[in-house]
Amino acid sequence: MRNRLISGFFILFVALHLVQGNTCLAQGGPHISFSLAQALGQPGRITELNLRGQGLELLPPSVGQLRRLRLLFAHENHLRHLPEDLTQLDSLRVLFLNKNGLLDLPPNLGKLQRLRQLQIEQNVLTELPPSIGDLDSLRFLMSAYNNFTSLPEQLGRLAKLEYCDVSHNQLLFLPESVSALGALRYVYLNDNKLQSLPAQLGAWTKVEELNLSNNQLEELPASIGNCQNLKVLILSGNQLKKLPKSLGKLHQLEMLILNDNQLTALPRSLSRLKRLKTVIVKQNAFTAETRRQAETDLPGAKLYF
């Protein structure tokens, strides 16, 4: 989807800024790379290390000697576990570990106090360590395509987290603490097994894009109307029978995707949303009358039934 692609470019742009203009991040790592052996031979000098796709089955404990390391790209390998010594890299800003076979993360991951971007997509992780709540500088968490059934309560302590992708997991619920993530702007929780959402979801007042598609939601909390900066809301593939009237408070909303639910009508309060341009409600249970009513209420929006 176009908006998801825009978000992808956004996260890379900001990540580039965070690491002081490293123009190679979008390609998966720096152009100038060292082998692991070369890096360990001069540990006091190395600030960037690209180990992408080198068939690595493990990282040696000596990796903890690279105390100046700011960027570590170790994705597309065969790593199953990480050495605890990795948590000694207290200069680390960016850590790419996606597309390995990781079964777990170091219990003391939270010691990486300067870490701003953590990418652990496409592994076989079943949980995040509780210490993740100690990553005070974390802004970007990409953890899609794992096997999480829950998230730790400590996740709610990530006060600077702006981008969170936990899509394509097995999440059954979200901890109430996530409502404290006040800096969030982009949230992807799609393709899980969520049956409900935290009552205080509306505390995400900075969120611009929220994807909750392909879950098992039967209702939305009324507080969602407090997400005042929400521009894109994706709810397709759930079991929604009605929507809260509070959606009419989302005055920044531009796109609302609701296909494949059990809706019979849209709340009349949506007529207040002057910026709403696209509403997709295919594969629902609208009658001819409720369809006409929706078109009357939203004359400035394109509706797809």
Short mmCIF file of C-alpha atoms in Angstrom, two decimals:
data_model
loop_
_atom_site.label_atom_id
_atom_site.label_comp_id
_atom_site.label_asym_id
_atom_site.label_seq_id
_atom_site.Cartn_x
_atom_site.Cartn_y
_atom_site.Cartn_z
CA MET A 1 0.00 0.00 0.00
CA ARG A 2 1.14 3.48 -0.88
CA ASN A 3 0.98 4.75 2.69
CA ARG A 4 3.01 1.81 3.99
CA LEU A 5 5.68 2.52 1.38
CA ILE A 6 5.77 6.16 2.39
CA SER A 7 6.29 5.06 5.97
CA GLY A 8 9.12 2.80 4.88
CA PHE A 9 10.89 5.69 3.20
CA PHE A 10 10.21 7.86 6.24
CA ILE A 11 11.82 5.42 8.64
CA LEU A 12 14.91 5.07 6.48
CA PHE A 13 15.19 8.82 6.10
CA VAL A 14 15.01 9.41 9.81
CA ALA A 15 17.36 6.52 10.54
CA LEU A 16 19.87 8.04 8.15
CA HIS A 17 19.59 11.28 10.06
CA LEU A 18 20.07 9.48 13.37
CA VAL A 19 23.37 8.01 12.26
CA GLN A 20 24.63 11.34 10.91
CA GLY A 21 23.98 10.93 7.24
CA ASN A 22 25.08 7.38 6.52
CA THR A 23 23.74 7.27 2.96
CA CYS A 24 24.12 3.51 2.68
CA LEU A 25 21.54 2.42 5.23
CA ALA A 26 18.83 2.09 2.59
CA GLN A 27 20.97 -0.51 0.83
CA GLY A 28 21.22 -2.57 3.98
CA GLY A 29 24.65 -1.46 5.21
CA PRO A 30 27.66 0.75 4.60
CA HIS A 31 29.69 0.54 1.39
CA ILE A 32 32.93 0.30 3.35
CA SER A 33 32.80 -3.01 5.18
CA PHE A 34 35.17 -5.19 7.15
CA SER A 35 35.16 -8.88 7.82
CA LEU A 36 34.47 -9.80 11.42
CA ALA A 37 38.08 -10.88 11.87
CA GLN A 38 39.36 -7.57 10.52
CA ALA A 39 37.07 -5.62 12.81
CA LEU A 40 38.11 -7.57 15.88
CA GLY A 41 41.73 -6.91 14.95
CA GLN A 42 41.23 -3.16 15.43
CA PRO A 43 38.31 -2.91 17.89
CA GLY A 44 39.07 0.67 18.94
CA ARG A 45 38.57 2.06 15.43
CA ILE A 46 35.46 0.36 14.05
CA THR A 47 32.23 2.39 14.10
CA GLU A 48 30.33 0.55 11.33
CA LEU A 49 30.28 -3.18 10.63
CA ASN A 50 28.44 -4.82 7.75
CA LEU A 51 28.11 -8.61 8.14
CA ARG A 52 25.09 -8.98 5.92
CA GLY A 53 24.63 -12.34 4.23
CA GLN A 54 27.93 -13.91 5.26
CA GLY A 55 26.45 -17.24 6.36
CA LEU A 56 27.30 -16.60 10.01
CA GLU A 57 25.97 -19.13 12.49
CA LEU A 58 27.21 -17.25 15.54
CA LEU A 59 28.80 -14.04 16.70
CA PRO A 60 31.78 -14.56 19.03
CA PRO A 61 31.69 -13.05 22.54
CA SER A 62 34.65 -10.90 21.46
CA VAL A 63 32.21 -8.75 19.46
CA GLY A 64 31.67 -6.95 22.74
CA GLN A 65 35.12 -5.40 22.34
CA LEU A 66 33.88 -3.10 19.56
CA ARG A 67 32.99 -0.37 22.04
CA ARG A 68 32.89 2.42 19.41
CA LEU A 69 30.53 0.51 17.12
CA ARG A 70 27.50 2.59 16.16
CA LEU A 71 26.00 0.56 13.30
CA LEU A 72 25.88 -3.24 13.16
CA PHE A 73 24.31 -4.97 10.16
CA ALA A 74 24.13 -8.71 10.79
CA HIS A 75 20.98 -9.51 8.82
CA GLU A 76 20.44 -12.38 6.37
CA ASN A 77 22.65 -14.85 8.22
CA HIS A 78 21.95 -18.05 10.20
CA LEU A 79 22.22 -16.73 13.73
CA ARG A 80 20.19 -18.66 16.31
CA HIS A 81 21.43 -16.93 19.45
CA LEU A 82 23.40 -13.78 20.26
CA PRO A 83 26.23 -13.52 22.77
CA GLU A 84 25.43 -11.64 25.97
CA ASP A 85 28.60 -9.65 25.26
CA LEU A 86 26.70 -7.88 22.48
CA THR A 87 25.02 -5.81 25.19
CA GLN A 88 28.41 -4.23 25.98
CA LEU A 89 28.22 -2.20 22.74
CA ASP A 90 27.15 0.94 24.55
CA SER A 91 27.77 3.17 21.51
CA LEU A 92 25.41 1.17 19.29
CA ARG A 93 22.68 3.19 17.55
CA VAL A 94 21.43 0.84 14.81
CA LEU A 95 21.14 -2.97 14.98
CA PHE A 96 19.92 -5.02 12.02
CA LEU A 97 19.23 -8.70 12.82
CA ASN A 98 16.37 -9.49 10.45
CA LYS A 99 16.23 -12.65 8.36
CA ASN A 100 18.21 -14.89 10.67
CA GLY A 101 16.91 -17.83 12.69
CA LEU A 102 16.97 -16.11 16.04
CA LEU A 103 15.24 -18.01 18.81
CA ASP A 104 15.80 -15.41 21.51
CA LEU A 105 17.44 -12.11 22.35
CA PRO A 106 19.93 -11.42 25.17
CA PRO A 107 18.12 -10.94 28.51
CA ASN A 108 20.12 -7.75 29.11
CA LEU A 109 19.30 -6.19 25.75
CA GLY A 110 18.20 -3.09 27.65
CA LYS A 111 21.82 -2.24 28.40
CA LEU A 112 22.10 -0.82 24.86
CA GLN A 113 21.07 2.59 26.17
CA ARG A 114 21.89 4.47 22.96
CA LEU A 115 20.12 2.10 20.58
CA ARG A 116 17.67 3.98 18.37
CA GLN A 117 16.73 1.42 15.74
CA LEU A 118 16.20 -2.31 16.30
CA GLN A 119 15.28 -4.48 13.33
CA ILE A 120 14.52 -8.13 14.17
CA GLU A 121 12.00 -9.02 11.47
CA GLN A 122 11.66 -12.49 10.01
CA ASN A 123 13.11 -14.56 12.82
CA VAL A 124 11.49 -17.19 15.06
CA LEU A 125 11.36 -15.14 18.25
CA THR A 126 8.59 -15.96 20.70
CA GLU A 127 9.11 -13.05 23.09
CA LEU A 128 10.89 -9.78 23.72
CA PRO A 129 13.00 -9.61 26.89
CA PRO A 130 11.47 -7.42 29.63
CA SER A 131 14.68 -5.37 29.63
CA ILE A 132 13.59 -3.87 26.30
CA GLY A 133 11.84 -1.27 28.42
CA ASP A 134 15.28 0.09 29.36
CA LEU A 135 16.10 1.12 25.77
CA ASP A 136 15.56 4.78 26.58
CA SER A 137 16.67 6.00 23.13
CA LEU A 138 14.72 3.51 20.99
CA ARG A 139 12.67 5.20 18.27
CA PHE A 140 12.17 2.42 15.71
CA LEU A 141 11.18 -1.17 16.49
CA MET A 142 10.66 -3.49 13.53
CA SER A 143 9.73 -6.98 14.68
CA ALA A 144 7.27 -8.30 12.10
CA TYR A 145 7.14 -11.96 11.06
CA ASN A 146 8.03 -13.60 14.35
CA ASN A 147 6.03 -15.78 16.75
CA PHE A 148 5.11 -13.35 19.54
CA THR A 149 1.90 -14.21 21.37
CA SER A 150 2.30 -11.30 23.79
CA LEU A 151 4.44 -8.25 24.45
CA PRO A 152 6.08 -7.38 27.77
CA GLU A 153 4.47 -4.73 29.99
CA GLN A 154 7.85 -2.97 30.03
CA LEU A 155 7.36 -2.01 26.38
CA GLY A 156 5.25 0.86 27.64
CA ARG A 157 8.37 2.54 29.04
CA LEU A 158 9.76 3.33 25.56
CA ALA A 159 8.93 7.02 25.77
CA LYS A 160 10.70 7.93 22.50
CA LEU A 161 9.31 5.12 20.34
CA GLU A 162 7.89 6.58 17.11
CA TYR A 163 7.60 3.59 14.78
CA CYS A 164 6.43 0.16 15.92
CA ASP A 165 5.85 -2.78 13.60
CA VAL A 166 4.75 -5.98 15.33
CA SER A 167 2.68 -7.21 12.40
CA HIS A 168 2.52 -10.83 11.24
CA ASN A 169 2.88 -12.37 14.67
CA GLN A 170 0.49 -14.31 16.91
CA LEU A 171 -0.49 -11.56 19.35
CA LEU A 172 -3.63 -12.33 21.32
CA PHE A 173 -3.69 -9.05 23.27
CA LEU A 174 -1.70 -5.90 23.95
CA PRO A 175 -0.50 -4.90 27.41
CA GLU A 176 -2.36 -1.91 28.83
CA SER A 177 1.02 -0.21 29.25
CA VAL A 178 1.31 0.46 25.49
CA SER A 179 -1.13 3.32 25.91
CA ALA A 180 1.78 5.18 27.56
CA LEU A 181 3.72 5.24 24.26
CA GLY A 182 2.96 8.89 23.66
CA ALA A 183 5.54 9.47 20.91
CA LEU A 184 4.17 6.83 18.52
CA ARG A 185 3.46 7.98 14.98
CA TYR A 186 3.29 4.78 12.93
CA VAL A 187 1.86 1.55 14.36
CA TYR A 188 1.46 -1.75 12.53
CA LEU A 189 -0.38 -4.49 14.41
CA ASN A 190 -1.94 -6.15 11.39
CA ASP A 191 -2.01 -9.91 10.81
CA ASN A 192 -2.16 -11.00 14.42
CA LYS A 193 -4.95 -12.57 16.51
CA LEU A 194 -6.01 -9.56 18.55
CA GLN A 195 -9.51 -9.84 19.98
CA SER A 196 -9.55 -6.53 21.81
CA LEU A 197 -7.56 -3.31 22.23
CA PRO A 198 -6.52 -1.38 25.34
CA ALA A 199 -9.28 0.90 26.59
CA GLN A 200 -6.90 3.86 26.65
CA LEU A 201 -5.74 3.50 23.05
CA GLY A 202 -6.71 7.12 22.54
CA ALA A 203 -3.60 8.17 24.45
CA TRP A 204 -1.75 7.69 21.13
CA THR A 205 -2.42 11.31 20.24
CA LYS A 206 0.51 11.57 17.80
CA VAL A 207 -0.25 8.44 15.76
CA GLU A 208 -0.71 9.20 12.07
CA GLU A 209 -1.07 5.69 10.67
CA LEU A 210 -2.60 2.71 12.46
CA ASN A 211 -2.99 -0.69 10.80
CA LEU A 212 -5.11 -3.23 12.68
CA SER A 213 -6.18 -5.32 9.70
CA ASN A 214 -6.52 -9.09 9.76
CA ASN A 215 -7.16 -9.59 13.44
CA GLN A 216 -10.23 -10.78 15.34
CA LEU A 217 -11.54 -7.47 16.63
CA GLU A 218 -15.26 -7.24 17.35
CA GLU A 219 -15.24 -3.66 18.58
CA LEU A 220 -13.04 -0.59 18.97
CA PRO A 221 -12.55 1.36 22.19
CA ALA A 222 -14.37 4.67 22.19
CA SER A 223 -11.11 6.37 23.14
CA ILE A 224 -9.82 5.89 19.58
CA GLY A 225 -11.52 9.19 18.83
CA ASN A 226 -8.79 10.91 20.84
CA CYS A 227 -6.10 9.94 18.30
CA GLN A 228 -6.30 13.46 16.94
CA ASN A 229 -3.47 13.15 14.39
CA LEU A 230 -4.65 9.92 12.80
CA LYS A 231 -4.62 10.14 8.99
CA VAL A 232 -4.83 6.48 7.94
CA LEU A 233 -6.86 3.86 9.80
CA ILE A 234 -6.92 0.31 8.44
CA LEU A 235 -9.38 -2.14 10.01
CA SER A 236 -10.06 -4.60 7.22
CA GLY A 237 -10.34 -8.32 7.89
CA ASN A 238 -11.85 -8.16 11.38
CA GLN A 239 -15.27 -8.97 12.86
CA LEU A 240 -16.54 -5.46 13.43
CA LYS A 241 -20.33 -5.08 13.44
CA LYS A 242 -20.39 -1.38 14.26
CA LEU A 243 -18.01 1.53 14.75
CA PRO A 244 -17.91 3.97 17.67
CA LYS A 245 -19.37 7.43 17.14
CA SER A 246 -16.09 8.83 18.45
CA LEU A 247 -14.52 8.22 15.00
CA GLY A 248 -16.18 11.51 14.12
CA LYS A 249 -13.55 13.26 16.24
CA LEU A 250 -10.67 12.17 13.95
CA HIS A 251 -10.53 15.45 12.06
CA GLN A 252 -7.21 14.65 10.35
CA LEU A 253 -8.42 11.31 8.97
CA GLU A 254 -7.92 10.95 5.22
CA MET A 255 -8.28 7.21 4.61
CA LEU A 256 -10.50 4.64 6.32
CA ILE A 257 -10.29 1.00 5.20
CA LEU A 258 -12.98 -1.33 6.55
CA ASN A 259 -13.41 -4.09 3.99
CA ASP A 260 -14.14 -7.67 5.10
CA ASN A 261 -16.01 -6.97 8.30
CA GLN A 262 -19.68 -7.34 9.34
CA LEU A 263 -20.69 -3.69 9.20
CA THR A 264 -24.24 -2.74 8.24
CA ALA A 265 -23.74 1.05 8.40
CA LEU A 266 -21.25 3.81 9.07
CA PRO A 267 -21.66 6.18 12.03
CA ARG A 268 -23.28 9.46 11.01
CA SER A 269 -20.54 11.27 12.94
CA LEU A 270 -18.14 10.63 10.05
CA SER A 271 -19.85 13.48 8.23
CA ARG A 272 -17.77 15.87 10.37
CA LEU A 273 -14.52 14.64 8.82
CA LYS A 274 -13.83 17.18 6.07
CA ARG A 275 -10.44 15.65 5.18
CA LEU A 276 -11.75 12.13 4.72
CA LYS A 277 -11.29 11.29 1.03
CA THR A 278 -11.23 7.49 0.80
CA VAL A 279 -13.50 4.97 2.52
CA ILE A 280 -13.29 1.30 1.53
CA VAL A 281 -16.10 -0.88 2.88
CA LYS A 282 -16.19 -3.80 0.46
CA GLN A 283 -17.37 -7.20 1.71
CA ASN A 284 -19.60 -5.93 4.49
CA ALA A 285 -23.38 -6.16 5.03
CA PHE A 286 -24.61 -2.74 3.88
CA THR A 287 -28.18 -2.49 2.66
CA ALA A 288 -29.12 -0.25 -0.24
CA GLU A 289 -30.52 2.23 2.28
CA THR A 290 -27.44 2.38 4.52
CA ARG A 291 -25.26 2.66 1.44
CA ARG A 292 -27.21 5.69 0.24
CA GLN A 293 -27.04 7.20 3.71
CA ALA A 294 -23.25 6.81 3.81
CA GLU A 295 -22.93 8.49 0.41
CA THR A 296 -25.14 11.35 1.59
CA ASP A 297 -23.17 11.79 4.82
CA LEU A 298 -19.79 11.78 3.03
CA PRO A 299 -20.23 13.77 -0.18
CA GLY A 300 -16.54 14.73 -0.26
CA ALA A 301 -15.24 11.17 0.05
CA LYS A 302 -14.91 8.38 -2.46
CA LEU A 303 -16.68 5.30 -1.11
CA TYR A 304 -15.91 1.80 -2.33
CA PHE A 305 -18.67 -0.72 -1.58
#
